Amino acid sequence: MKLLSQLIFSGLIASSFWACSPEEQHQYYAEIETDNFISQNFIGNGIQWAAYPHADGPDAEWGDIITPAKWDTLYQRLDYMQPQTMRVLDQANWRYYKGRDKQGNPIFDVDNPEMKTLYKVLDYCQSRNVDVVFGEWGTPFHMHDLETKNAKINRLENAYDPQWIEMIGKYVEHLIKEKGYTCIKYYNHINEPNGDWASTNGDYSEWKQGVIDLQKEFEKRGLDQYLTITGPGTVPQYTKKGFEYTGEDWVTKTIADIDTIIGAYEIHTYLGTENTRNGKAAASMHMLKDMPEVKKTGKRFFVGEIGVKDDWGTKQQELNVEAAKKDGYASIYDSQMAVYTYQYGVDMTDAVIQLMNAGAQGMIAWDLDDAMHTKDDLGKINQLKRWGCWNILGSELIDRPEDENIRPWYYPWSWLCKFFPKGMDILNMNSNLPEGVRMTTGKLRNNFTIMMVNNSATPQEVFVKAPVKKSTVLKQLKYTDEQYKLNTDMGRPVLDDINFDLKEGGLVQLPAHAVIVLSSL
């Protein structure tokens, strides 16, 4: 009888324990709210991939040096990443604008080696169902290629120059209707137009008129059924002096003036290390101001360029400049040497989780490959923009074959792409998380993905659960310092079975400075 009483008492204790809510059982917890959405119909995360303007043909600065084997390597690495979006920007004179004829009219030409290199990029996107954000850096011969032959003669006037607008229309029509690249879903008209580095030189009115005229050109050619214009594509943290508006005003001005044209809203951001690690990424780029206004439009919002980079004058930036100088081939003031480190993968994941939780519906990393761009795009091999997942031309350009290896941050970025596919809904949660720990959750039909980051020096554990109706088994991937080292063969890791059922919930162990993926995909 005594034994029976003990068993009954033990059973009551156990049942009362499991009846408790997660917050009563565990100091740190996250209960996912499966029908409470932060955002719906996720655009997807992706990466910037240029068509190698310095190596896109025999007349390029480096020549036609990307071999078929190198293209195969790029394709294989991207197949593991599974980017949902790809941003592909060019200059008109790098592809289709070949100067002026004797009458002064623009020469439009799409039968050249440079176009064939672009086709290799778009072929990949079309065959893998990757949505492309397409566009041009700026008005030809305003900020790029100023020292080239006939630059002054070939220069076009502004963002709404009718000759340029017509050529863009012909170009996009060729790509979509003639070549069949229906993967092109969005168009960027001028990169970061609020900057003094842009061809618009911070002039909102010029950019707006260009967008209006370009939309008319797309409609005239029937292209509006294939793609929409995104914008403003600005850097909210930057304000050009001399205008009555600030960098953070561009989104709301665009909504007020041309919402009927804009298909999706987009900005760029390069986040400071401390703002990222302290959980202030969204606030530092003014997203908390923009998102309520964007939501009123019913349109989606994404970040067209994202990276982690510290402001001038900070200790982190001074160290970055020193590392770039030591490298010998980096563009000293436009490189992020942390891409060689394990920690950059943690910081980028942390930033993206914060922005997804603030409502961003996709992030495009800057960028895929060091071999794409140089300082001012002059093609000098000692001024590579070091931001990539690798330098595919490490052997050919700088006699460093190890530079072609995959860098650690490629792995968590790949998981942000492949495990948060387009169409997902991003969910709210009731949570109490440790300092330095962030988490986001996506749902696609009956599948779930949870991404967690511990950007602190202390190992943590969090109890995670969701009120799903049936057993939902999640598998796991881990990004930890001892596993992901530079210049080591890290393979193509896959999800491991850890006996985790989202319905029952369980403790997730988070090593210091680590990324954890739990997914049923």
Short mmCIF file of C-alpha atoms in Angstrom, two decimals:
data_model
loop_
_atom_site.label_atom_id
_atom_site.label_comp_id
_atom_site.label_asym_id
_atom_site.label_seq_id
_atom_site.Cartn_x
_atom_site.Cartn_y
_atom_site.Cartn_z
CA MET A 1 0.00 0.00 0.00
CA LYS A 2 2.87 2.35 0.85
CA LEU A 3 4.50 1.61 -2.53
CA LEU A 4 1.21 2.30 -4.32
CA SER A 5 0.88 5.64 -2.51
CA GLN A 6 4.41 6.59 -3.51
CA LEU A 7 3.71 5.74 -7.13
CA ILE A 8 0.49 7.77 -7.13
CA PHE A 9 2.27 10.71 -5.49
CA SER A 10 5.13 10.51 -7.99
CA GLY A 11 2.66 10.39 -10.85
CA LEU A 12 0.84 13.46 -9.57
CA ILE A 13 4.12 15.35 -9.29
CA ALA A 14 5.15 14.36 -12.82
CA SER A 15 1.78 15.20 -14.34
CA SER A 16 1.70 18.58 -12.64
CA PHE A 17 5.22 19.30 -13.90
CA TRP A 18 4.36 18.54 -17.53
CA ALA A 19 1.12 20.50 -17.24
CA CYS A 20 3.12 23.61 -16.48
CA SER A 21 3.73 26.11 -19.24
CA PRO A 22 7.25 26.28 -20.72
CA GLU A 23 7.93 29.53 -18.89
CA GLU A 24 7.12 27.83 -15.57
CA GLN A 25 9.35 24.85 -16.36
CA HIS A 26 12.37 26.57 -17.90
CA GLN A 27 14.19 29.83 -17.36
CA TYR A 28 14.64 30.30 -21.11
CA TYR A 29 11.95 29.23 -23.54
CA ALA A 30 10.33 29.95 -26.89
CA GLU A 31 6.76 28.89 -27.59
CA ILE A 32 6.06 29.35 -31.30
CA GLU A 33 2.68 30.84 -32.22
CA THR A 34 1.78 28.89 -35.34
CA ASP A 35 -1.10 31.14 -36.42
CA ASN A 36 0.41 34.50 -35.47
CA PHE A 37 2.42 35.85 -38.39
CA ILE A 38 5.19 38.42 -38.46
CA SER A 39 5.04 38.25 -42.26
CA GLN A 40 3.57 35.97 -44.91
CA ASN A 41 4.70 34.82 -48.35
CA PHE A 42 8.43 35.21 -47.73
CA ILE A 43 10.43 36.39 -50.77
CA GLY A 44 13.43 34.36 -49.65
CA ASN A 45 17.07 35.02 -48.84
CA GLY A 46 19.71 35.12 -51.55
CA ILE A 47 22.98 36.64 -52.66
CA GLN A 48 24.47 39.17 -55.09
CA TRP A 49 26.02 37.57 -58.19
CA ALA A 50 27.52 39.79 -60.88
CA ALA A 51 28.39 38.58 -64.38
CA TYR A 52 32.13 39.11 -63.78
CA PRO A 53 32.61 42.42 -65.67
CA HIS A 54 36.43 42.10 -65.54
CA ALA A 55 36.44 38.52 -66.87
CA ASP A 56 33.43 38.35 -69.17
CA GLY A 57 35.14 38.16 -72.55
CA PRO A 58 38.39 38.56 -74.52
CA ASP A 59 38.24 42.36 -74.28
CA ALA A 60 37.74 42.42 -70.50
CA GLU A 61 40.54 43.64 -68.22
CA TRP A 62 41.39 40.06 -67.18
CA GLY A 63 40.29 38.36 -70.37
CA ASP A 64 37.93 35.41 -70.76
CA ILE A 65 39.49 33.38 -67.94
CA ILE A 66 36.56 31.70 -66.18
CA THR A 67 36.84 28.14 -67.43
CA PRO A 68 33.92 25.69 -67.79
CA ALA A 69 35.29 23.87 -64.74
CA LYS A 70 35.09 27.08 -62.71
CA TRP A 71 31.50 27.64 -63.82
CA ASP A 72 30.69 24.06 -62.76
CA THR A 73 32.21 24.75 -59.34
CA LEU A 74 30.10 27.88 -58.96
CA TYR A 75 26.95 26.01 -59.95
CA GLN A 76 27.67 23.15 -57.54
CA ARG A 77 28.26 25.50 -54.62
CA LEU A 78 25.11 27.45 -55.40
CA ASP A 79 23.15 24.20 -55.61
CA TYR A 80 23.99 23.54 -51.97
CA MET A 81 23.12 27.12 -51.00
CA GLN A 82 19.80 27.12 -52.87
CA PRO A 83 19.42 30.92 -53.01
CA GLN A 84 15.80 31.90 -53.34
CA THR A 85 16.67 35.27 -54.86
CA MET A 86 19.66 36.56 -56.82
CA ARG A 87 20.54 40.21 -57.34
CA VAL A 88 22.24 40.80 -60.69
CA LEU A 89 23.27 44.38 -61.50
CA ASP A 90 25.29 45.73 -64.41
CA GLN A 91 26.17 48.86 -66.31
CA ALA A 92 24.60 49.41 -69.73
CA ASN A 93 28.03 49.83 -71.33
CA TRP A 94 29.23 46.53 -69.85
CA ARG A 95 26.61 44.60 -71.82
CA TYR A 96 24.47 46.23 -74.48
CA TYR A 97 25.35 49.92 -74.92
CA LYS A 98 28.26 50.11 -77.38
CA GLY A 99 28.63 53.85 -77.88
CA ARG A 100 27.06 56.10 -80.50
CA ASP A 101 26.81 55.96 -84.27
CA LYS A 102 27.73 58.81 -86.63
CA GLN A 103 24.34 60.39 -86.08
CA GLY A 104 24.82 60.35 -82.31
CA ASN A 105 22.28 57.61 -81.66
CA PRO A 106 23.02 54.89 -79.09
CA ILE A 107 24.29 51.59 -80.49
CA PHE A 108 22.33 48.72 -78.95
CA ASP A 109 24.02 45.32 -79.26
CA VAL A 110 23.21 42.05 -77.48
CA ASP A 111 25.33 39.79 -79.70
CA ASN A 112 28.65 39.89 -77.85
CA PRO A 113 30.77 37.81 -75.42
CA GLU A 114 29.75 39.96 -72.45
CA MET A 115 26.10 39.00 -72.94
CA LYS A 116 27.02 35.32 -73.13
CA THR A 117 28.62 35.56 -69.69
CA LEU A 118 25.47 37.15 -68.32
CA TYR A 119 23.44 34.32 -69.85
CA LYS A 120 25.43 31.82 -67.76
CA VAL A 121 24.28 33.59 -64.61
CA LEU A 122 20.68 33.81 -65.77
CA ASP A 123 20.70 30.23 -67.08
CA TYR A 124 21.44 29.08 -63.56
CA CYS A 125 18.65 31.17 -62.07
CA GLN A 126 16.11 30.11 -64.68
CA SER A 127 16.91 26.40 -64.33
CA ARG A 128 16.77 26.48 -60.51
CA ASN A 129 13.68 28.67 -60.14
CA VAL A 130 15.64 31.50 -58.51
CA ASP A 131 13.89 34.88 -58.60
CA VAL A 132 16.18 37.59 -59.97
CA VAL A 133 16.38 41.21 -58.87
CA PHE A 134 17.79 42.74 -62.05
CA GLY A 135 18.96 46.25 -62.82
CA GLU A 136 21.79 48.72 -63.39
CA TRP A 137 24.13 50.55 -61.05
CA GLY A 138 23.41 53.94 -62.55
CA THR A 139 23.22 56.22 -65.56
CA PRO A 140 26.05 55.30 -67.96
CA PHE A 141 29.30 57.26 -67.59
CA HIS A 142 28.27 59.21 -64.51
CA MET A 143 30.10 57.26 -61.80
CA HIS A 144 31.62 54.30 -63.67
CA ASP A 145 34.11 54.08 -66.55
CA LEU A 146 34.85 57.81 -66.65
CA GLU A 147 38.37 57.27 -68.01
CA THR A 148 37.34 55.03 -70.90
CA LYS A 149 37.51 56.14 -74.52
CA ASN A 150 34.63 58.42 -75.58
CA ALA A 151 33.18 58.47 -72.06
CA LYS A 152 32.05 62.09 -72.41
CA ILE A 153 30.45 61.47 -75.80
CA ASN A 154 28.68 58.31 -74.64
CA ARG A 155 27.49 59.80 -71.37
CA LEU A 156 23.72 59.80 -70.90
CA GLU A 157 22.00 62.64 -69.10
CA ASN A 158 20.17 61.38 -66.04
CA ALA A 159 17.91 58.70 -64.53
CA TYR A 160 15.13 59.50 -66.99
CA ASP A 161 17.18 60.07 -70.16
CA PRO A 162 14.76 58.81 -72.85
CA GLN A 163 17.56 57.09 -74.78
CA TRP A 164 18.55 55.09 -71.71
CA ILE A 165 14.95 54.30 -70.76
CA GLU A 166 14.27 52.97 -74.26
CA MET A 167 17.44 50.85 -74.24
CA ILE A 168 16.54 49.36 -70.86
CA GLY A 169 13.15 48.43 -72.28
CA LYS A 170 14.74 46.75 -75.31
CA TYR A 171 17.28 44.99 -73.11
CA VAL A 172 14.76 43.57 -70.65
CA GLU A 173 12.44 42.62 -73.51
CA HIS A 174 15.31 40.71 -75.13
CA LEU A 175 16.11 38.87 -71.91
CA ILE A 176 12.56 37.95 -70.94
CA LYS A 177 10.67 37.58 -74.20
CA GLU A 178 13.43 36.46 -76.58
CA LYS A 179 15.73 34.53 -74.26
CA GLY A 180 12.99 33.31 -71.92
CA TYR A 181 14.48 34.49 -68.63
CA THR A 182 11.18 34.74 -66.80
CA CYS A 183 13.18 34.36 -63.59
CA ILE A 184 13.64 38.15 -63.74
CA LYS A 185 10.91 39.28 -61.35
CA TYR A 186 12.12 42.64 -60.04
CA TYR A 187 13.94 45.63 -61.49
CA ASN A 188 16.28 48.01 -59.61
CA HIS A 189 16.57 51.41 -61.28
CA ILE A 190 19.85 52.85 -59.94
CA ASN A 191 21.69 51.51 -56.94
CA GLU A 192 21.35 53.41 -53.65
CA PRO A 193 20.06 56.62 -55.25
CA ASN A 194 20.20 58.59 -52.00
CA GLY A 195 24.00 58.41 -51.92
CA ASP A 196 26.55 60.90 -53.18
CA TRP A 197 28.19 57.87 -54.81
CA ALA A 198 25.08 57.30 -56.98
CA SER A 199 24.51 58.73 -60.44
CA THR A 200 21.51 60.59 -58.99
CA ASN A 201 23.76 62.17 -56.34
CA GLY A 202 21.02 61.87 -53.73
CA ASP A 203 18.29 63.55 -55.79
CA TYR A 204 14.95 61.88 -55.03
CA SER A 205 13.08 63.78 -57.75
CA GLU A 206 15.45 62.56 -60.46
CA TRP A 207 15.18 58.96 -59.31
CA LYS A 208 11.39 59.15 -59.03
CA GLN A 209 11.03 60.51 -62.57
CA GLY A 210 13.26 57.72 -63.85
CA VAL A 211 11.04 55.11 -62.20
CA ILE A 212 7.88 56.69 -63.64
CA ASP A 213 9.30 56.78 -67.16
CA LEU A 214 10.71 53.26 -66.92
CA GLN A 215 7.35 51.89 -65.80
CA LYS A 216 5.73 53.47 -68.88
CA GLU A 217 8.38 51.81 -71.06
CA PHE A 218 7.75 48.42 -69.45
CA GLU A 219 4.00 48.81 -69.93
CA LYS A 220 4.45 49.82 -73.58
CA ARG A 221 6.38 46.60 -74.21
CA GLY A 222 4.08 44.39 -72.15
CA LEU A 223 6.85 43.70 -69.66
CA ASP A 224 4.81 44.75 -66.65
CA GLN A 225 3.16 41.32 -66.68
CA TYR A 226 6.57 39.74 -66.00
CA LEU A 227 8.31 42.03 -63.53
CA THR A 228 7.82 44.95 -61.18
CA ILE A 229 10.07 47.83 -60.17
CA THR A 230 11.43 47.75 -56.62
CA GLY A 231 12.60 50.68 -54.60
CA PRO A 232 13.89 52.89 -53.35
CA GLY A 233 16.95 50.67 -52.74
CA THR A 234 18.50 53.31 -50.50
CA VAL A 235 20.80 53.23 -47.47
CA PRO A 236 18.59 54.75 -44.74
CA GLN A 237 21.52 55.51 -42.43
CA TYR A 238 22.98 57.95 -44.99
CA THR A 239 21.67 61.48 -45.60
CA LYS A 240 22.96 63.62 -48.47
CA LYS A 241 23.34 67.24 -47.44
CA GLY A 242 21.46 69.89 -49.37
CA PHE A 243 18.05 68.21 -49.48
CA GLU A 244 15.07 68.75 -47.19
CA TYR A 245 14.69 64.99 -46.62
CA THR A 246 16.87 62.45 -44.87
CA GLY A 247 17.97 58.98 -45.90
CA GLU A 248 15.30 57.41 -43.74
CA ASP A 249 12.56 59.46 -45.48
CA TRP A 250 12.96 57.81 -48.88
CA VAL A 251 10.72 54.82 -48.16
CA THR A 252 7.82 56.91 -46.91
CA LYS A 253 8.23 59.42 -49.76
CA THR A 254 8.20 56.57 -52.28
CA ILE A 255 5.04 55.16 -50.72
CA ALA A 256 3.36 58.56 -50.84
CA ASP A 257 4.38 59.37 -54.42
CA ILE A 258 4.63 56.20 -56.52
CA ASP A 259 3.14 53.30 -54.58
CA THR A 260 1.05 52.38 -57.63
CA ILE A 261 4.30 51.67 -59.51
CA ILE A 262 6.48 50.00 -56.89
CA GLY A 263 5.94 46.25 -56.69
CA ALA A 264 8.04 45.62 -53.58
CA TYR A 265 9.86 47.93 -51.19
CA GLU A 266 13.59 47.53 -50.70
CA ILE A 267 16.48 49.12 -48.84
CA HIS A 268 20.16 48.30 -48.26
CA THR A 269 22.04 48.09 -44.99
CA TYR A 270 25.53 47.52 -43.67
CA LEU A 271 25.21 46.95 -39.96
CA GLY A 272 27.74 47.72 -37.27
CA THR A 273 29.16 44.81 -35.31
CA GLU A 274 27.97 46.13 -31.95
CA ASN A 275 24.44 46.93 -33.16
CA THR A 276 24.23 43.40 -34.53
CA ARG A 277 25.53 41.68 -31.42
CA ASN A 278 23.41 43.85 -29.10
CA GLY A 279 20.18 43.06 -30.96
CA LYS A 280 19.75 46.58 -32.38
CA ALA A 281 20.09 45.76 -36.09
CA ALA A 282 16.53 46.70 -37.11
CA ALA A 283 16.46 49.93 -35.10
CA SER A 284 19.84 51.06 -36.45
CA MET A 285 18.56 50.95 -40.05
CA HIS A 286 15.22 52.64 -39.23
CA MET A 287 13.15 49.54 -40.09
CA LEU A 288 10.93 50.09 -37.09
CA LYS A 289 9.79 53.36 -38.68
CA ASP A 290 9.39 52.02 -42.22
CA MET A 291 7.61 48.72 -41.64
CA PRO A 292 4.25 50.08 -40.40
CA GLU A 293 4.00 52.27 -43.50
CA VAL A 294 5.00 49.44 -45.84
CA LYS A 295 2.44 47.10 -44.27
CA LYS A 296 -0.31 49.61 -45.08
CA THR A 297 0.48 49.19 -48.78
CA GLY A 298 0.01 45.42 -48.64
CA LYS A 299 3.33 44.97 -50.45
CA ARG A 300 6.42 43.07 -49.47
CA PHE A 301 9.67 44.47 -48.12
CA PHE A 302 13.18 43.07 -48.53
CA VAL A 303 16.80 44.06 -48.01
CA GLY A 304 18.54 44.18 -51.39
CA GLU A 305 22.05 44.33 -49.94
CA ILE A 306 23.13 43.28 -46.48
CA GLY A 307 26.51 42.97 -44.84
CA VAL A 308 28.20 43.68 -41.53
CA LYS A 309 30.60 46.61 -41.62
CA ASP A 310 31.63 49.12 -38.98
CA ASP A 311 31.59 52.89 -39.28
CA TRP A 312 34.70 54.90 -40.05
CA GLY A 313 36.65 55.83 -36.96
CA THR A 314 35.68 52.76 -34.95
CA LYS A 315 38.29 50.36 -33.63
CA GLN A 316 36.74 47.50 -35.61
CA GLN A 317 37.05 49.45 -38.86
CA GLU A 318 40.66 50.37 -38.13
CA LEU A 319 41.45 46.68 -37.65
CA ASN A 320 39.63 45.87 -40.88
CA VAL A 321 41.71 48.41 -42.81
CA GLU A 322 44.91 46.98 -41.34
CA ALA A 323 43.87 43.48 -42.41
CA ALA A 324 43.04 44.71 -45.93
CA LYS A 325 46.45 46.36 -46.27
CA LYS A 326 48.17 43.21 -45.04
CA ASP A 327 46.25 41.11 -47.58
CA GLY A 328 47.85 42.99 -50.47
CA TYR A 329 44.99 42.42 -52.91
CA ALA A 330 42.00 43.90 -51.08
CA SER A 331 40.31 47.19 -51.82
CA ILE A 332 41.39 48.78 -48.57
CA TYR A 333 38.31 50.88 -47.85
CA ASP A 334 35.67 48.65 -49.45
CA SER A 335 36.38 45.17 -48.17
CA GLN A 336 35.20 43.17 -45.18
CA MET A 337 38.15 41.05 -44.17
CA ALA A 338 36.03 39.31 -41.55
CA VAL A 339 34.60 37.13 -44.35
CA TYR A 340 37.65 34.93 -43.75
CA THR A 341 36.61 34.37 -40.13
CA TYR A 342 34.19 31.98 -38.50
CA GLN A 343 32.54 34.82 -36.53
CA TYR A 344 31.29 36.60 -39.65
CA GLY A 345 28.86 33.72 -40.20
CA VAL A 346 27.50 34.17 -36.68
CA ASP A 347 27.12 37.94 -37.11
CA MET A 348 25.40 37.71 -40.50
CA THR A 349 22.97 35.10 -39.18
CA ASP A 350 22.26 37.24 -36.13
CA ALA A 351 21.53 40.28 -38.30
CA VAL A 352 19.19 38.37 -40.61
CA ILE A 353 17.24 36.79 -37.76
CA GLN A 354 16.68 40.24 -36.25
CA LEU A 355 15.49 41.72 -39.55
CA MET A 356 13.20 38.76 -40.30
CA ASN A 357 11.63 39.23 -36.87
CA ALA A 358 11.17 42.93 -37.67
CA GLY A 359 9.22 42.08 -40.84
CA ALA A 360 11.79 41.92 -43.65
CA GLN A 361 10.72 39.26 -46.15
CA GLY A 362 14.10 38.51 -47.68
CA MET A 363 17.76 39.46 -47.46
CA ILE A 364 20.33 39.46 -50.26
CA ALA A 365 23.91 39.11 -49.03
CA TRP A 366 26.71 41.20 -50.45
CA ASP A 367 28.22 39.14 -52.01
CA LEU A 368 29.06 35.80 -53.66
CA ASP A 369 32.58 36.16 -55.05
CA ASP A 370 35.60 38.47 -54.70
CA ALA A 371 36.25 38.07 -58.44
CA MET A 372 33.14 40.12 -59.32
CA HIS A 373 34.12 43.68 -58.40
CA THR A 374 37.13 45.90 -57.80
CA LYS A 375 37.46 49.44 -56.46
CA ASP A 376 35.54 51.70 -58.87
CA ASP A 377 35.32 48.61 -61.12
CA LEU A 378 38.63 49.46 -62.78
CA GLY A 379 39.77 45.84 -62.80
CA LYS A 380 42.93 46.28 -60.73
CA ILE A 381 43.75 42.92 -59.14
CA ASN A 382 45.26 44.55 -56.05
CA GLN A 383 41.91 46.24 -55.32
CA LEU A 384 39.49 43.31 -55.08
CA LYS A 385 36.33 43.95 -53.10
CA ARG A 386 36.76 41.27 -50.46
CA TRP A 387 33.19 40.42 -49.43
CA GLY A 388 32.61 37.03 -51.01
CA CYS A 389 32.15 33.41 -50.03
CA TRP A 390 35.36 32.79 -52.05
CA ASN A 391 37.50 34.17 -54.87
CA ILE A 392 36.89 31.77 -57.75
CA LEU A 393 39.88 33.24 -59.63
CA GLY A 394 42.37 32.99 -56.78
CA SER A 395 44.85 31.00 -58.86
CA GLU A 396 44.54 33.03 -62.05
CA LEU A 397 44.57 36.50 -60.52
CA ILE A 398 46.78 36.42 -57.45
CA ASP A 399 48.45 32.99 -57.42
CA ARG A 400 46.55 31.97 -54.28
CA PRO A 401 44.64 28.77 -55.00
CA GLU A 402 43.53 28.63 -51.36
CA ASP A 403 41.56 31.83 -52.00
CA GLU A 404 39.15 29.72 -54.07
CA ASN A 405 38.15 27.69 -51.02
CA ILE A 406 34.77 28.12 -49.37
CA ARG A 407 34.83 30.54 -46.44
CA PRO A 408 32.98 29.61 -43.23
CA TRP A 409 30.11 32.11 -43.53
CA TYR A 410 28.92 30.37 -46.71
CA TYR A 411 27.41 27.61 -44.56
CA PRO A 412 24.99 29.49 -42.30
CA TRP A 413 24.10 31.75 -45.22
CA SER A 414 23.26 28.68 -47.28
CA TRP A 415 20.98 27.45 -44.50
CA LEU A 416 19.22 30.82 -44.32
CA CYS A 417 18.49 30.39 -48.02
CA LYS A 418 17.57 26.72 -48.36
CA PHE A 419 15.63 26.28 -45.12
CA PHE A 420 13.56 29.47 -45.52
CA PRO A 421 12.18 28.96 -49.04
CA LYS A 422 10.01 31.52 -50.78
CA GLY A 423 6.39 31.34 -49.75
CA MET A 424 7.13 30.67 -46.08
CA ASP A 425 5.31 32.48 -43.29
CA ILE A 426 7.45 33.91 -40.48
CA LEU A 427 5.92 33.31 -37.05
CA ASN A 428 5.71 35.19 -33.80
CA MET A 429 6.59 33.54 -30.52
CA ASN A 430 6.15 33.92 -26.79
CA SER A 431 9.67 33.79 -25.47
CA ASN A 432 12.26 34.60 -22.87
CA LEU A 433 15.67 34.22 -24.46
CA PRO A 434 19.13 34.61 -22.89
CA GLU A 435 21.19 37.68 -23.67
CA GLY A 436 22.83 37.30 -27.07
CA VAL A 437 20.41 34.60 -28.26
CA ARG A 438 18.03 35.30 -31.15
CA MET A 439 15.56 32.99 -32.91
CA THR A 440 13.20 33.07 -35.87
CA THR A 441 10.73 30.48 -37.19
CA GLY A 442 9.24 29.84 -40.61
CA LYS A 443 6.26 27.69 -41.58
CA LEU A 444 5.50 26.34 -45.05
CA ARG A 445 2.35 24.24 -45.07
CA ASN A 446 3.12 21.60 -42.38
CA ASN A 447 6.89 22.11 -42.38
CA PHE A 448 8.83 24.24 -39.95
CA THR A 449 12.32 25.75 -39.78
CA ILE A 450 13.80 27.29 -36.65
CA MET A 451 17.04 29.29 -36.85
CA MET A 452 18.80 30.19 -33.60
CA VAL A 453 22.00 32.08 -32.92
CA ASN A 454 23.96 32.43 -29.72
CA ASN A 455 26.14 35.50 -30.25
CA SER A 456 27.59 35.41 -26.76
CA ALA A 457 30.56 33.74 -25.09
CA THR A 458 28.31 31.67 -22.79
CA PRO A 459 26.73 28.35 -23.78
CA GLN A 460 22.95 28.45 -23.37
CA GLU A 461 19.92 26.19 -23.57
CA VAL A 462 16.37 27.11 -24.59
CA PHE A 463 13.20 25.04 -24.38
CA VAL A 464 11.39 25.23 -27.74
CA LYS A 465 7.85 24.07 -28.44
CA ALA A 466 4.89 24.76 -30.75
CA PRO A 467 1.18 23.87 -30.45
CA VAL A 468 1.12 21.72 -33.59
CA LYS A 469 -1.64 19.14 -33.98
CA LYS A 470 0.54 16.17 -34.84
CA SER A 471 4.07 14.97 -34.33
CA THR A 472 6.56 17.17 -36.24
CA VAL A 473 10.09 15.81 -36.22
CA LEU A 474 12.85 18.37 -36.71
CA LYS A 475 16.42 17.56 -37.68
CA GLN A 476 19.44 19.70 -36.84
CA LEU A 477 22.47 21.44 -38.33
CA LYS A 478 25.11 23.19 -36.23
CA TYR A 479 27.62 25.93 -37.08
CA THR A 480 30.29 25.82 -34.39
CA ASP A 481 33.83 27.13 -34.23
CA GLU A 482 35.52 23.73 -34.06
CA GLN A 483 33.70 22.48 -37.19
CA TYR A 484 34.00 25.36 -39.67
CA LYS A 485 37.57 26.46 -40.29
CA LEU A 486 39.05 28.45 -43.16
CA ASN A 487 40.82 26.42 -45.84
CA THR A 488 39.55 23.05 -44.62
CA ASP A 489 37.23 20.76 -46.54
CA MET A 490 33.94 21.11 -44.69
CA GLY A 491 31.92 19.21 -47.27
CA ARG A 492 28.20 19.72 -47.69
CA PRO A 493 26.67 19.08 -44.25
CA VAL A 494 23.09 17.80 -44.02
CA LEU A 495 20.49 17.75 -41.27
CA ASP A 496 21.09 15.21 -38.49
CA ASP A 497 18.36 13.29 -36.69
CA ILE A 498 18.31 14.35 -33.01
CA ASN A 499 14.94 12.90 -31.95
CA PHE A 500 13.31 16.34 -31.57
CA ASP A 501 9.51 16.55 -31.83
CA LEU A 502 8.20 20.11 -32.04
CA LYS A 503 4.83 19.08 -30.59
CA GLU A 504 6.44 17.67 -27.45
CA GLY A 505 9.12 20.33 -27.33
CA GLY A 506 12.64 19.99 -26.06
CA LEU A 507 15.79 21.71 -24.92
CA VAL A 508 18.02 23.15 -27.64
CA GLN A 509 21.68 23.34 -26.68
CA LEU A 510 23.41 26.46 -27.98
CA PRO A 511 27.21 26.49 -27.76
CA ALA A 512 28.91 29.87 -27.47
CA HIS A 513 29.04 31.83 -30.74
CA ALA A 514 27.03 29.22 -32.63
CA VAL A 515 24.18 28.87 -35.11
CA ILE A 516 21.58 26.09 -34.86
CA VAL A 517 19.05 25.06 -37.51
CA LEU A 518 16.07 22.83 -36.72
CA SER A 519 13.97 21.90 -39.73
CA SER A 520 11.49 19.38 -41.08
CA LEU A 521 12.27 20.34 -44.69
#
